[in-house]
Amino acid sequence: MSDFLLPTYNRQPVRFVRGEGPYLWDESGVQYLDAVSGIAVTGLGHAHPDIAEALCDQAKTLIHTSNLYGIPWQERLGERLAALSGMEKVFFGNSGSEANEAAIKLARLHGRRREIANPKIAVMEHSFHGRTLAALAATGNAAIQKGFEPLLDGFVRVPYGDIDALEQIAADPQIVAVLLEPVQGEGGVRPAPTGYLAAVRALCDRQDWLMMVDEVQTGIARTGRWFGFQHEAGVLPDVMSLAKGLGNGVPIGACLTAGRATDLFGPGSHGSTFGGNPLVCRAAATVLEVIERDGLVMRAEKLGQSIAGRIRDGLAGLDGFREVRGRGLMIGIELDRPAGELVGRALEQGLLINVTAGSVVRLLPPMILSESQADLIADRVIGVIRDWYAAN
């Protein structure tokens, strides 16, 4: 690996030079089946022809003008996202962290409008919202916060999925918002308990809090719905953050608002030089078009159920196997011990996987998998885990 890059990643000993669909090839021509998708990014796989064509055409037409001027593709993308989500307004940035920073700023403005001098946001234990300073402070992971103290204050942490814990802190008059993930990804692929999002929505309405949903990993069909909050009927957040799968590899983030959050930002209150430029917005608009055209929302749900069920059956009876959980193509396999070694073992078998929360194998494969490719992912995961336990 390069001596000229800051050592911020523990990279695997492989360099990829080409991709197609769910496959990647390294410098030696070795093929790998990608069950990580760039960490929930390339939901349409690699080198998708529609995305490639849109990018090439737009690059030859107009890449960037800045937000000092109107951007037609940005307007079209914003309208489509609003229609799919039920949200009303969109701010475009470049990443999930940026989208969450915008959400945090909206919560602060909401608090100031209520004449609260030191507004606070309720956030969840084991959450992940990004590595910029405000998003890092909101994150529920002490290990990645270490060394960056003092962290930004104004966050009150509660257990994820525990509506009683949220109710208990409602007496604090400085709380103005709740920030949560419909499925905690970095926290171990933990879906919100049934009814939890609806209960949070009701509490936010009673308390005049903003309900802010981090859909950076769960959004854009990953969970078998366009957005993770849509697994519960009647729930619409005030603020929603997006990124990852929205651009299929092109850097784009979005912060969407509805209801009382729509008029908090005004000219000069937030901005982004590159956010929402013609290139990225055309790519994202094409992503949405392909997902809808090819029926990939329901396909993600079907494939996820198939992979999870096959793994559950294949690991049944294995001492150390705890459970398979998740939604759609966001799958976590909890084991009884630290499992980071499995990433390298899977790589040797031509499979890309990820381990999060120490002992949870995380699968985030693309939605364009065939049934046979989905079965192959499941079978390789089963084999790698069983062989590892047999050797230990």
Coordinates of N, CA and C in Angstrom, one line a residue, residues 16-129:
F16 N -8.4 -3.4 -6.0 CA -9.4 -3.8 -7.1 C -9.2 -2.8 -8.3
V17 N -9.2 -3.3 -9.5 CA -9.0 -2.5 -10.6 C -10.2 -2.5 -11.6
R18 N -11.2 -3.4 -11.4 CA -12.3 -3.4 -12.3 C -13.5 -4.1 -11.6
G19 N -14.7 -3.7 -12.0 CA -15.9 -4.2 -11.4 C -17.0 -4.4 -12.5
E20 N -17.8 -5.3 -12.3 CA -19.0 -5.5 -13.1 C -20.1 -6.2 -12.3
G21 N -21.3 -5.6 -12.2 CA -22.3 -6.2 -11.4 C -21.9 -6.4 -10.0
P22 N -22.1 -7.7 -9.5 CA -21.7 -7.9 -8.1 C -20.2 -8.4 -7.9
Y23 N -19.4 -8.3 -9.0 CA -18.1 -8.8 -9.0 C -17.0 -7.7 -9.1
L24 N -15.9 -8.0 -8.5 CA -14.7 -7.2 -8.5 C -13.5 -8.0 -8.9
W25 N -12.5 -7.4 -9.6 CA -11.3 -8.1 -10.0 C -10.1 -7.3 -9.5
D26 N -9.1 -8.1 -9.0 CA -7.9 -7.4 -8.5 C -6.8 -7.3 -9.6
E27 N -5.7 -6.8 -9.2 CA -4.6 -6.5 -10.2 C -4.1 -7.8 -10.8
S28 N -4.3 -8.9 -10.2 CA -3.9 -10.2 -10.8 C -5.0 -10.9 -11.5
G29 N -6.1 -10.3 -11.6 CA -7.2 -10.9 -12.4 C -8.1 -11.8 -11.5
V30 N -7.9 -11.9 -10.2 CA -8.7 -12.7 -9.4 C -10.1 -12.1 -9.1
Q31 N -11.1 -12.9 -9.3 CA -12.5 -12.4 -9.1 C -13.0 -12.6 -7.7
Y32 N -13.8 -11.6 -7.3 CA -14.3 -11.6 -5.9 C -15.8 -11.3 -6.0
L33 N -16.6 -11.9 -5.2 CA -18.1 -11.6 -5.1 C -18.2 -10.6 -4.0
D34 N -18.8 -9.5 -4.3 CA -18.9 -8.3 -3.4 C -20.2 -8.3 -2.6
A35 N -20.1 -8.7 -1.3 CA -21.2 -8.7 -0.4 C -21.1 -7.5 0.6
V36 N -20.4 -6.5 0.2 CA -20.2 -5.3 1.0 C -20.7 -4.0 0.3
S37 N -20.6 -4.0 -1.1 CA -21.1 -2.9 -1.9 C -20.5 -1.6 -1.5
G38 N -19.2 -1.5 -1.2 CA -18.6 -0.3 -0.8 C -19.3 0.3 0.4
I39 N -19.7 -0.6 1.3 CA -20.4 -0.3 2.6 C -21.8 0.4 2.2
A40 N -22.6 -0.5 1.6 CA -24.0 -0.1 1.3 C -24.1 1.0 0.2
V41 N -23.1 1.1 -0.6 CA -23.1 2.2 -1.6 C -23.6 1.7 -3.0
T42 N -22.9 0.7 -3.5 CA -23.2 0.3 -4.9 C -24.3 -0.7 -5.0
G43 N -25.5 -0.2 -4.6 CA -26.7 -1.1 -4.6 C -27.0 -1.6 -6.0
L44 N -26.6 -1.0 -7.1 CA -26.8 -1.4 -8.4 C -25.6 -2.1 -9.0
G45 N -24.7 -2.5 -8.1 CA -23.5 -3.2 -8.5 C -22.5 -2.2 -9.2
H46 N -21.4 -2.8 -9.7 CA -20.3 -2.0 -10.3 C -20.5 -1.8 -11.8
A47 N -20.1 -0.7 -12.3 CA -20.1 -0.4 -13.7 C -21.5 -0.6 -14.3
H48 N -22.6 -0.2 -13.6 CA -23.9 -0.4 -14.2 C -24.0 0.5 -15.4
P49 N -24.5 -0.1 -16.5 CA -24.4 0.6 -17.8 C -25.3 1.9 -17.8
D50 N -26.4 1.9 -17.1 CA -27.2 3.1 -17.1 C -26.5 4.3 -16.4
I51 N -25.9 3.9 -15.3 CA -25.2 5.0 -14.5 C -24.0 5.4 -15.3
A52 N -23.2 4.5 -15.9 CA -22.0 4.9 -16.6 C -22.4 5.8 -17.8
E53 N -23.5 5.5 -18.5 CA -23.9 6.3 -19.6 C -24.3 7.7 -19.2
A54 N -25.1 7.8 -18.0 CA -25.5 9.1 -17.5 C -24.3 9.9 -17.1
L55 N -23.4 9.3 -16.5 CA -22.2 10.0 -16.0 C -21.4 10.5 -17.2
C56 N -21.2 9.7 -18.2 CA -20.4 10.1 -19.4 C -21.1 11.2 -20.1
D57 N -22.4 11.1 -20.3 CA -23.1 12.1 -21.1 C -23.1 13.4 -20.3
Q58 N -23.3 13.4 -19.0 CA -23.3 14.6 -18.2 C -21.9 15.2 -18.1
A59 N -20.9 14.4 -18.0 CA -19.5 14.9 -18.0 C -19.1 15.7 -19.2
K60 N -19.7 15.3 -20.4 CA -19.5 15.9 -21.6 C -20.4 17.2 -21.8
T61 N -21.3 17.3 -20.9 CA -22.3 18.4 -21.0 C -22.1 19.5 -20.0
L62 N -22.1 19.2 -18.7 CA -21.9 20.2 -17.6 C -21.7 19.5 -16.3
I63 N -20.6 19.7 -15.7 CA -20.3 19.0 -14.4 C -20.6 19.9 -13.2
H64 N -20.3 21.2 -13.3 CA -20.4 22.0 -12.0 C -20.6 23.5 -12.4
T65 N -21.5 24.1 -11.6 CA -21.7 25.5 -11.8 C -21.7 26.2 -10.4
S66 N -22.0 25.5 -9.3 CA -22.2 26.0 -7.9 C -23.7 26.3 -7.7
N67 N -24.0 26.4 -6.4 CA -25.4 26.7 -6.0 C -25.7 28.2 -6.0
L68 N -24.9 29.0 -6.7 CA -25.3 30.4 -6.9 C -26.3 30.5 -8.0
Y69 N -26.5 29.4 -8.7 CA -27.4 29.4 -9.9 C -28.3 28.1 -9.8
G70 N -29.4 28.2 -10.5 CA -30.3 27.1 -10.6 C -29.7 25.9 -11.3
I71 N -30.0 24.7 -10.8 CA -29.5 23.4 -11.3 C -30.6 22.5 -11.7
P72 N -31.0 22.4 -12.9 CA -32.2 21.6 -13.3 C -32.2 20.1 -12.8
W73 N -31.0 19.4 -12.9 CA -31.0 18.1 -12.4 C -31.2 18.0 -10.9
Q74 N -30.7 19.0 -10.2 CA -30.9 19.0 -8.7 C -32.4 19.2 -8.4
E75 N -33.1 20.0 -9.2 CA -34.5 20.2 -9.0 C -35.3 18.9 -9.3
R76 N -34.9 18.3 -10.3 CA -35.6 17.0 -10.7 C -35.4 15.9 -9.6
L77 N -34.1 15.8 -9.2 CA -33.8 14.8 -8.1 C -34.6 15.1 -6.8
G78 N -34.6 16.4 -6.4 CA -35.3 16.8 -5.2 C -36.8 16.5 -5.3
E79 N -37.4 16.7 -6.4 CA -38.8 16.4 -6.6 C -39.1 14.9 -6.5
R80 N -38.2 14.1 -7.1 CA -38.4 12.7 -7.1 C -38.2 12.1 -5.7
L81 N -37.2 12.6 -5.0 CA -37.0 12.1 -3.6 C -38.2 12.5 -2.7
A82 N -38.7 13.7 -2.9 CA -39.9 14.1 -2.1 C -41.1 13.2 -2.4
A83 N -41.3 12.8 -3.7 CA -42.4 12.0 -4.1 C -42.3 10.6 -3.5
L84 N -41.1 10.0 -3.4 CA -40.8 8.7 -2.9 C -40.9 8.6 -1.4
S85 N -40.6 9.7 -0.7 CA -40.5 9.7 0.7 C -41.6 10.3 1.5
G86 N -42.3 11.3 0.8 CA -43.3 12.1 1.5 C -42.8 13.3 2.1
M87 N -41.5 13.5 2.0 CA -40.8 14.7 2.6 C -41.1 15.9 1.6
E88 N -40.7 17.1 2.0 CA -41.0 18.3 1.2 C -39.9 19.0 0.6
K89 N -38.8 19.2 1.3 CA -37.7 20.0 0.8 C -36.4 19.2 1.0
V90 N -35.4 19.5 0.1 CA -34.1 18.8 0.2 C -32.9 19.8 0.1
F91 N -31.9 19.5 0.9 CA -30.6 20.2 0.8 C -29.6 19.1 0.4
F92 N -28.8 19.4 -0.6 CA -27.8 18.4 -1.1 C -26.4 18.8 -0.7
G93 N -25.7 17.8 -0.2 CA -24.3 17.9 0.2 C -23.5 16.7 -0.5
N94 N -22.5 16.3 0.2 CA -21.5 15.3 -0.5 C -21.4 14.0 0.3
S95 N -22.0 13.9 1.5 CA -21.7 12.6 2.2 C -22.8 12.5 3.3
G96 N -22.8 11.3 4.0 CA -23.7 11.1 5.1 C -23.4 11.9 6.3
S97 N -22.1 12.1 6.6 CA -21.7 13.0 7.7 C -22.3 14.4 7.4
E98 N -22.1 14.9 6.2 CA -22.6 16.2 5.9 C -24.1 16.3 6.0
A99 N -24.8 15.3 5.6 CA -26.3 15.3 5.7 C -26.7 15.3 7.2
N100 N -25.9 14.6 8.0 CA -26.3 14.6 9.5 C -25.9 15.9 10.1
E101 N -24.8 16.5 9.7 CA -24.5 17.9 10.2 C -25.6 18.8 9.9
A102 N -26.2 18.8 8.7 CA -27.3 19.6 8.4 C -28.5 19.4 9.3
A103 N -28.7 18.1 9.6 CA -29.8 17.7 10.5 C -29.6 18.3 11.9
I104 N -28.4 18.2 12.4 CA -28.1 18.8 13.7 C -28.2 20.3 13.7
K105 N -27.8 21.0 12.6 CA -28.1 22.4 12.6 C -29.5 22.7 12.6
L106 N -30.3 21.9 11.9 CA -31.8 22.2 11.9 C -32.4 22.0 13.3
A107 N -31.9 21.0 14.0 CA -32.4 20.9 15.4 C -32.0 22.1 16.2
R108 N -30.8 22.6 16.1 CA -30.4 23.8 16.8 C -31.3 25.0 16.5
L109 N -31.6 25.2 15.2 CA -32.5 26.3 14.8 C -33.9 26.1 15.3
H110 N -34.3 24.8 15.4 CA -35.7 24.6 15.9 C -35.7 24.9 17.4
G111 N -34.6 24.6 18.1 CA -34.6 25.0 19.5 C -34.5 26.5 19.7
R112 N -33.8 27.2 18.9 CA -33.7 28.6 19.1 C -35.0 29.3 18.8
R113 N -35.7 28.7 17.8 CA -37.1 29.3 17.5 C -38.0 29.1 18.7
R114 N -37.7 28.1 19.5 CA -38.5 27.9 20.7 C -37.9 28.6 21.9
E115 N -36.9 29.4 21.6 CA -36.2 30.2 22.7 C -35.5 29.4 23.7
I116 N -35.0 28.3 23.3 CA -34.2 27.4 24.1 C -32.7 27.7 23.9
A117 N -32.0 28.2 24.9 CA -30.7 28.7 24.8 C -29.7 27.6 24.5
N118 N -29.8 26.4 25.1 CA -28.9 25.3 24.9 C -29.6 24.1 24.4
P119 N -30.1 24.0 23.2 CA -30.9 22.9 22.7 C -30.1 21.6 22.7
K120 N -30.8 20.5 23.0 CA -30.2 19.2 23.1 C -30.9 18.2 22.1
I121 N -30.2 17.2 21.7 CA -30.7 16.2 20.8 C -30.6 14.9 21.5
A122 N -31.7 14.1 21.6 CA -31.6 12.7 22.1 C -31.0 11.8 21.0
V123 N -30.0 11.1 21.3 CA -29.3 10.2 20.4 C -29.2 8.8 21.1
M124 N -28.8 7.8 20.3 CA -28.9 6.4 20.7 C -27.6 5.8 21.0
E125 N -27.5 5.0 22.0 CA -26.3 4.2 22.3 C -26.0 3.3 21.1
H126 N -24.8 3.1 20.7 CA -24.3 2.2 19.7 C -24.7 2.7 18.3
S127 N -25.0 4.0 18.2 CA -25.4 4.6 16.9 C -24.1 5.0 16.1
F128 N -24.3 5.3 14.8 CA -23.2 5.9 14.1 C -23.8 6.9 13.1
H129 N -23.2 8.1 13.2 CA -23.8 9.2 12.3 C -22.7 9.9 11.5

